[in-house]
Coordinates of C-alpha atoms in Angstrom, one line a residue:
X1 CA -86.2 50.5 -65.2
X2 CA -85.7 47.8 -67.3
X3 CA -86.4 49.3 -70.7
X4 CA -83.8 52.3 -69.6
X5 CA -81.3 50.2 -68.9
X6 CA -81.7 48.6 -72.2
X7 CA -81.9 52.2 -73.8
X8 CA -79.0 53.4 -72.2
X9 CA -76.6 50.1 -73.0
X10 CA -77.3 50.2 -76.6
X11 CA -75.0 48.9 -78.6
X12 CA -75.2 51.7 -80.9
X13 CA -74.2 54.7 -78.3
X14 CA -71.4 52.1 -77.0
X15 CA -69.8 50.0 -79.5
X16 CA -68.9 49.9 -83.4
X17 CA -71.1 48.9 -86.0
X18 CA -72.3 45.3 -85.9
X19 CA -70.2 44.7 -83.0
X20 CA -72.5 43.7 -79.6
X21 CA -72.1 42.9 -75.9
X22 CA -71.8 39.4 -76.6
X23 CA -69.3 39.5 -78.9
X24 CA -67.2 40.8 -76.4
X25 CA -67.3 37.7 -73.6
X26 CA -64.7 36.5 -72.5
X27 CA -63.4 33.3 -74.7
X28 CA -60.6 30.6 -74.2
X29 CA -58.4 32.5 -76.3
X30 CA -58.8 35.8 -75.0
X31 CA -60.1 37.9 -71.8
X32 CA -62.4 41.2 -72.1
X33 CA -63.1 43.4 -69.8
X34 CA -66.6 42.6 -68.0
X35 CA -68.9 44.8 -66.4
X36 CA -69.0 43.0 -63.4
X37 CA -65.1 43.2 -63.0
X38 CA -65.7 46.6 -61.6
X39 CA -67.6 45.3 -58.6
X40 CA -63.9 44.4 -57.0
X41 CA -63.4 48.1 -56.7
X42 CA -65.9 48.2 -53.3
X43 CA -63.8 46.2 -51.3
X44 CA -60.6 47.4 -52.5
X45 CA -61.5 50.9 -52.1
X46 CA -62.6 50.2 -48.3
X47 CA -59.4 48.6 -47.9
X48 CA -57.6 51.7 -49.2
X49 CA -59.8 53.8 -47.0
X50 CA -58.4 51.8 -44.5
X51 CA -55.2 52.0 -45.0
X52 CA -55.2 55.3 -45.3
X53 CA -56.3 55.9 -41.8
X54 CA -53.4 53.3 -41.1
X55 CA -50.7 55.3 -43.2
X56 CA -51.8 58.6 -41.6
X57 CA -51.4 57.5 -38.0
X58 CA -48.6 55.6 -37.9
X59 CA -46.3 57.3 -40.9
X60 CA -47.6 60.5 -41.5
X61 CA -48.3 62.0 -38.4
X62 CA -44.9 60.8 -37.0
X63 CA -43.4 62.4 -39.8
X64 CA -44.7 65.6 -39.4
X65 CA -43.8 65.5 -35.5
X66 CA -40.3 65.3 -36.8
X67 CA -41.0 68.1 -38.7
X68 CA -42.6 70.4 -35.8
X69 CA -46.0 70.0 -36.9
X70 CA -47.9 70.8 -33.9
X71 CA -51.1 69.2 -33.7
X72 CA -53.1 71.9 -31.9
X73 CA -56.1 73.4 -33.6
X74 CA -58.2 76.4 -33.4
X75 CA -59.0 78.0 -30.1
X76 CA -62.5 76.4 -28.7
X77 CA -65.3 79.1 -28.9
X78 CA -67.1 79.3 -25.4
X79 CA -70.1 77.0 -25.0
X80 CA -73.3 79.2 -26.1
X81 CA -76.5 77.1 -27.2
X82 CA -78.0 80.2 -28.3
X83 CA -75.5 81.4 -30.5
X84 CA -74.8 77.4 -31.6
X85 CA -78.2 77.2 -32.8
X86 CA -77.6 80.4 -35.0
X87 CA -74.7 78.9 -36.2
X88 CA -75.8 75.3 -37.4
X89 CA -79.3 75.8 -38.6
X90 CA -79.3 80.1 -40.0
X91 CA -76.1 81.2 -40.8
X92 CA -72.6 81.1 -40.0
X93 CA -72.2 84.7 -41.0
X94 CA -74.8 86.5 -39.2
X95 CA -75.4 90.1 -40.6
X96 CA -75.6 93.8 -38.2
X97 CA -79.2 93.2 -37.7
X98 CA -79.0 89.9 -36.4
X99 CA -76.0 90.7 -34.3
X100 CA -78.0 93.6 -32.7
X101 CA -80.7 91.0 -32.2
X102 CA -78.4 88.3 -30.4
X103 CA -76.9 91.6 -28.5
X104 CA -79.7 92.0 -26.8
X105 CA -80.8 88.6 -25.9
X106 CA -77.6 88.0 -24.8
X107 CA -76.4 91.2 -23.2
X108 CA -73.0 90.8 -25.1
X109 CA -71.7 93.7 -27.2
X110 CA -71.4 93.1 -31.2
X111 CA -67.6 92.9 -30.6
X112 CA -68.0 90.0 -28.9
X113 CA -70.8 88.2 -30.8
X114 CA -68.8 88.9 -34.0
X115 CA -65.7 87.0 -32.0
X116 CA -67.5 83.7 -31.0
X117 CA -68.7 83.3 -34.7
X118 CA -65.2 83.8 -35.9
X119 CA -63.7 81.6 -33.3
X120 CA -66.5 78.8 -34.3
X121 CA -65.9 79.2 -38.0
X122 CA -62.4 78.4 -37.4
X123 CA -63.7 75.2 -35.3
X124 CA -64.2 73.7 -38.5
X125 CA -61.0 74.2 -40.3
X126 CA -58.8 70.8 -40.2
X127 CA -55.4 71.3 -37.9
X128 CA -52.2 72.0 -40.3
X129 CA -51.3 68.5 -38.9
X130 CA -54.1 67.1 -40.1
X131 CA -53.4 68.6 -43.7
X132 CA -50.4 67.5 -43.4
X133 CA -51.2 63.7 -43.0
X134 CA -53.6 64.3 -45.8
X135 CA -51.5 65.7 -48.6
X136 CA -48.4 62.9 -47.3
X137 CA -51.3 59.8 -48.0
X138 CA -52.0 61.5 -51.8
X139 CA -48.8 62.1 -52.7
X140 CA -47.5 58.7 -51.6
X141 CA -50.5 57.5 -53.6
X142 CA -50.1 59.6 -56.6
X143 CA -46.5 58.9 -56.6
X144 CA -47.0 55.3 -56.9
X145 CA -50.1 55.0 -59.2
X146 CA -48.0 57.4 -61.7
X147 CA -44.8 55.2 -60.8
X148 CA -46.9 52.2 -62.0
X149 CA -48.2 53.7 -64.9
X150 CA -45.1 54.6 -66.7
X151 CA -43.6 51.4 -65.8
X152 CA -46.7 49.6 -67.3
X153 CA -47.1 51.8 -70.4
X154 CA -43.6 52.0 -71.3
X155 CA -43.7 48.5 -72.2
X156 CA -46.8 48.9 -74.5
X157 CA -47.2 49.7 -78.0
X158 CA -50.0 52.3 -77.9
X159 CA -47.5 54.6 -75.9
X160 CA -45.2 55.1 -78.2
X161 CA -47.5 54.8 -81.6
X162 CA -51.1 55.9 -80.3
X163 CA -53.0 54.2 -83.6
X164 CA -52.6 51.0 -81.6
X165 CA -55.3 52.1 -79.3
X166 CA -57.5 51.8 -82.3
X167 CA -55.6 48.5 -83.7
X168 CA -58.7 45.4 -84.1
X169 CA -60.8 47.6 -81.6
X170 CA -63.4 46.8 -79.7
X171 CA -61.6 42.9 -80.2
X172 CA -58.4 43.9 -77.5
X173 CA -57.6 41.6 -74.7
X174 CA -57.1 42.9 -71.6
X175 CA -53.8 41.9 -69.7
X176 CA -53.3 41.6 -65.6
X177 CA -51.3 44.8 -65.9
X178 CA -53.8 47.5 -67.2
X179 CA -56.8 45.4 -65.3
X180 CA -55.1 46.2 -62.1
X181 CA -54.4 49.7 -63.5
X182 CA -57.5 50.9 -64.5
X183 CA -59.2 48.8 -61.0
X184 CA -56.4 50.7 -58.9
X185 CA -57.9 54.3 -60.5
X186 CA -61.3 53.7 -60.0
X187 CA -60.7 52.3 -56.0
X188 CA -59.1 55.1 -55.3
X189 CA -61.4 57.9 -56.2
X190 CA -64.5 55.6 -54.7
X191 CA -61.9 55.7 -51.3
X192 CA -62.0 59.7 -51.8
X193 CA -66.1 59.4 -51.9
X194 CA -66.0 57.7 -48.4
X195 CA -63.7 59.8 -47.0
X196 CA -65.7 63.1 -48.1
X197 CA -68.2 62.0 -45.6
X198 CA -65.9 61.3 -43.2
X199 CA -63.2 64.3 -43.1
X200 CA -64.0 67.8 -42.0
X201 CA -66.1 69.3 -44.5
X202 CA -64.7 72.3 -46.4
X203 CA -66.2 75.0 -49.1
X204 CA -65.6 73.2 -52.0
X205 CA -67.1 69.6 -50.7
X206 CA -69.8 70.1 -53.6
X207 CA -67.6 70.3 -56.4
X208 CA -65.1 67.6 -55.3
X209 CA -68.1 65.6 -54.5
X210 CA -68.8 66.2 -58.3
X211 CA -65.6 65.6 -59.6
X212 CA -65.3 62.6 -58.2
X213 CA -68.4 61.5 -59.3
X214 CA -67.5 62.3 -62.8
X215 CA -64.4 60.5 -62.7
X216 CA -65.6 57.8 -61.4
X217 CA -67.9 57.4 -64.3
X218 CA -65.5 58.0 -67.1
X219 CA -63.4 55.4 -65.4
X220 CA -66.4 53.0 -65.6
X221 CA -67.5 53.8 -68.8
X222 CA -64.1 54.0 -70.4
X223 CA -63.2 50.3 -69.1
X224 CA -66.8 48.8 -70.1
X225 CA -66.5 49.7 -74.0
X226 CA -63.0 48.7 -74.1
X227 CA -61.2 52.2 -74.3
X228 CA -58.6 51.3 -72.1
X229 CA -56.0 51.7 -74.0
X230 CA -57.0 55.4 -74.6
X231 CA -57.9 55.7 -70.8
X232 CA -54.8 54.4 -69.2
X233 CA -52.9 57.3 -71.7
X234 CA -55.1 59.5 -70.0
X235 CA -55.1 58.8 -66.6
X236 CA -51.5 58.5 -66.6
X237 CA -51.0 61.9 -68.2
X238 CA -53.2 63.4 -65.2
X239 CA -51.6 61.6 -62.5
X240 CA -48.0 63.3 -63.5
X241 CA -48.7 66.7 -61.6
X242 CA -50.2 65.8 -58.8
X243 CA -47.7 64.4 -56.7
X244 CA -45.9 67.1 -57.1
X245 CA -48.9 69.7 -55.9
X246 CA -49.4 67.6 -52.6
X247 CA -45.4 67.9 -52.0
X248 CA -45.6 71.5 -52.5
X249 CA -48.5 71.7 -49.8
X250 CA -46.6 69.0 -47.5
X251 CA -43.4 72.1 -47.5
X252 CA -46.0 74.9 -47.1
X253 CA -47.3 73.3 -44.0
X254 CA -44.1 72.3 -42.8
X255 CA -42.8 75.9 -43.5
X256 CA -40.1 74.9 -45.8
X257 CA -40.7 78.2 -48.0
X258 CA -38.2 77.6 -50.9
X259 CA -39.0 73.9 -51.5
X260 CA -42.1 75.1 -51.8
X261 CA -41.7 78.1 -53.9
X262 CA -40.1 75.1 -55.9
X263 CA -42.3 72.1 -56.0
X264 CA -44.9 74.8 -56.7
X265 CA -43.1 76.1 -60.3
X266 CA -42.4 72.4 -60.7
X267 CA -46.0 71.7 -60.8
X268 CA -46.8 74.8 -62.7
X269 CA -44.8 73.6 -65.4
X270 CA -45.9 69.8 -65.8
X271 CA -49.7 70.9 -65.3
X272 CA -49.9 73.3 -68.0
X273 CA -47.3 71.3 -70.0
X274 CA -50.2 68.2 -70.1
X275 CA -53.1 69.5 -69.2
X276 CA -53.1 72.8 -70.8
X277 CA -50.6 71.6 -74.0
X278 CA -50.6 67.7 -74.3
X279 CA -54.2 66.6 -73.3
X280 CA -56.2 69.0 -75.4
X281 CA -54.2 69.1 -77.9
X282 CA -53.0 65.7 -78.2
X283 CA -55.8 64.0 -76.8
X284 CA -58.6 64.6 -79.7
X285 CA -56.4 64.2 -82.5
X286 CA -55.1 60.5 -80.9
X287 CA -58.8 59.8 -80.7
X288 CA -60.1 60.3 -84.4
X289 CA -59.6 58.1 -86.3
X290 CA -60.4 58.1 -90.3
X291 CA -60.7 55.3 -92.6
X292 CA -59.2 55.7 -95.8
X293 CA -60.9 55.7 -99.0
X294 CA -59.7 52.2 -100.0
X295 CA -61.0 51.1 -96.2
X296 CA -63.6 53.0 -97.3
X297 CA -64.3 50.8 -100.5
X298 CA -63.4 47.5 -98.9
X299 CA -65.8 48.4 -96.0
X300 CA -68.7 49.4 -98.8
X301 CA -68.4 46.4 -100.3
X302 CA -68.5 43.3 -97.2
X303 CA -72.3 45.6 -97.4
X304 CA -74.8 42.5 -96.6
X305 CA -71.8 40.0 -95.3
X306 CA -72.2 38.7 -91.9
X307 CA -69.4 40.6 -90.1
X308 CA -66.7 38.1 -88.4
X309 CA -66.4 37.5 -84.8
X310 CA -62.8 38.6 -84.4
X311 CA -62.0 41.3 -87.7
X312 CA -58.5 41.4 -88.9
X313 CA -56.9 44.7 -87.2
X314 CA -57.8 48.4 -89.3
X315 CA -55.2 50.4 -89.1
X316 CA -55.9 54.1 -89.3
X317 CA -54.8 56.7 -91.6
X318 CA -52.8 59.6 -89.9
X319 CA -55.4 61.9 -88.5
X320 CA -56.3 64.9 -90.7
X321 CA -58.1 67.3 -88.1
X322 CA -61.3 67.5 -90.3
X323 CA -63.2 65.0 -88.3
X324 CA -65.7 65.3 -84.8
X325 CA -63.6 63.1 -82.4
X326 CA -66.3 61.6 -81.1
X327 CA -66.4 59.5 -84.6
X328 CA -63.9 57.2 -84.0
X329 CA -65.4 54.2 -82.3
X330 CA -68.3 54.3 -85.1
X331 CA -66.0 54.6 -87.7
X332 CA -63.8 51.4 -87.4
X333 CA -65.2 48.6 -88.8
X334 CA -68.3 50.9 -89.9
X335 CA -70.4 49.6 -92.3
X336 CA -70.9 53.5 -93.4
X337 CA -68.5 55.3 -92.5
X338 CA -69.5 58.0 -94.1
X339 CA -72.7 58.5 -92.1
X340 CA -71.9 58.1 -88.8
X341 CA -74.8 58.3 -85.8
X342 CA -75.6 61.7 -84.7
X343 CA -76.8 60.8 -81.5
X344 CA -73.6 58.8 -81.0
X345 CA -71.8 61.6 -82.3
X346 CA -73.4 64.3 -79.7
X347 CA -73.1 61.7 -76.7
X348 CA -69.0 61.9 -76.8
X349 CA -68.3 64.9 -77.9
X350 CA -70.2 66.0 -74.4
X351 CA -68.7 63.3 -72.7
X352 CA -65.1 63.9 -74.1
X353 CA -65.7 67.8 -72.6
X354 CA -67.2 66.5 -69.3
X355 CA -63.7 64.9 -69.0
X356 CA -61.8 67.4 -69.8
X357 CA -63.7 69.6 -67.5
X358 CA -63.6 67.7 -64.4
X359 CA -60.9 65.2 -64.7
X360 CA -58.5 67.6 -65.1

């Protein structure tokens, strides 16, 4: 386990050239951020959990009271051990033969059979109440984690001019505001992992399950080799439509049709605005970054020197689109630049389309 864990924390998949783990402690002048900074995200995602449950009992539901939510479910299917056992443990959509079968065990007619399983199906759908308290704790999440985000990055530099991701990376100190940020993020989806487990389960429990997952790793991963300059960018860009897709389903259940109809466009417009325009088209060419030929030179000829602990900031060229993006942490302060690591190469390009896929 050791010798994996050694493997898989290279240097060489994670870092620039010559740069290492240790470089990268925490010093008087400067903080870093630290693996074990992350380990703050357990207890604050139970106390999120938590006040979630806090939030959708004594805010949410009232609100949706107001709004002639009712809280009543699904009609109860009639007590049948038989028929539960079908359910649970075969299938929950049994076909004619099985029906026939159960017809005549049970002396009921198909009619009726085919009723119970419908009425137990529905058993497991969450109340529109229920929904309703779900969507109002996400969007009065997502509407202050975006809130916070734009406050924060307004007042940096990388917002505005993205090369300052890049600027003297991996050597960027990490400030209170985008440590609480990116710790925030990653607290939150851990909260949505806990709650999986606890909230009815529907279809597509697998692939949130998964999604989570995976962005709970590029959260993780992003923040350990220093890209969180690039991550905050990104995680603010994908926060920006989904407040408005839980408002549209708070309406829907609350039968306000036109604000719905609304909110819905709304969100239309800002997802494929940055998700379908921004990120994947502005996204990879933020991230490549090329040295110039006189970098280039300067670079080829420090060949030999031992590197300094804290290099002078690189600034990189405008981005020419002729580059793999998954070459720019190898490529500043490179000792060859112009033959970059193909494994390291291979290992973002997938992970750069893992995010893409499932962040989104």
């Amino acid at each position: 386990m050791a010798g994996i864990l050694a493997w898989f924390w290279n240097e060489r998949f994670w870092l620039p050239h010559n740069v290492t783990w240790a470089d990268l402690k925490n010093t008087e002048e400067a903080t870093f951020p630290q693996a074990e900074d992350l380990y703050l995200a357990f207890p604050l995602a139970f106390c999120i959990f938590m006040v979630r449950l806090i939030f959708e009992r004594f805010v949410a539901k009232p609100c949706a009271i107001a709004l002639n939510i009712q809280a009543n479910g699904p009609q109860i299917a009639q007590p049948n051990a038989i028929l539960e056992k079908v359910f649970t443990a075969i299938t929950k959509h049994p076909d004619e033969k099985r029906l026939e079968g159960l017809s005549k065990q049970l002396d009921w007619d198909v009619r009726s059979i085919q009723h119970w399983f419908r009425q137990r199906r529905n058993q497991e759908k969450p109340s529109t109440l229920k929904r309703f308290c779900e969507s109002m704790w996400r969007f009065s999440f997502y509407l202050y984690v975006f809130t916070y985000g734009v406050r924060f990055l307004k007042k940096t530099p990388w917002l505005w001019n993205t090369r300052h991701c890049w600027y003297n990376y991996p050597y960027q100190p990490l400030t209170p505001d985008l440590h609480y940020y990116y710790i925030l993020e990653l607290s939150f989806y851990w909260s949505l992992m806990f709650s999986q487990f606890t909230d009815i389960k529907r279809k597509d429990f697998g692939i949130m399950f998964l999604h989570h997952l995976v962005s709970i790793c590029l959260i993780t991963f992003s923040y350990v080799n220093n890209m969180a300059r690039v991550g905050t960018l990104v995680l603010c860009l994908h926060d920006s439509a989904d407040a408005l897709l839980e408002a549209a389903k708070m309406a829907n259940y609350a039968k306000f049709q036109k604000m719905c109809d609304l909110l819905f466009v709304m969100f239309a417009m800002v997802f494929i605005t940055t998700r379908l325009g921004i990120f994947p088209l502005w996204y990879p060419r933020m991230i490549e970054v090329i040295l110039s030929p006189a970098q280039m030179r300067r670079t080829q000829n420090r060949r030999g020197r031992a590197p300094t602990l804290r290099p002078p900031p690189m600034e990189p060229v405008v981005p020419t689109g002729i580059s793999s993006l998954a070459l720019a942490p190898w490529m500043i302060n490179s000792y060859k630049p112009e033959v970059p690591n193909k494994v390291n190469c291979l290992f973002l390009e997938v992970f750069t389309k893992l995010q893409m896929r499932f962040l989104s």
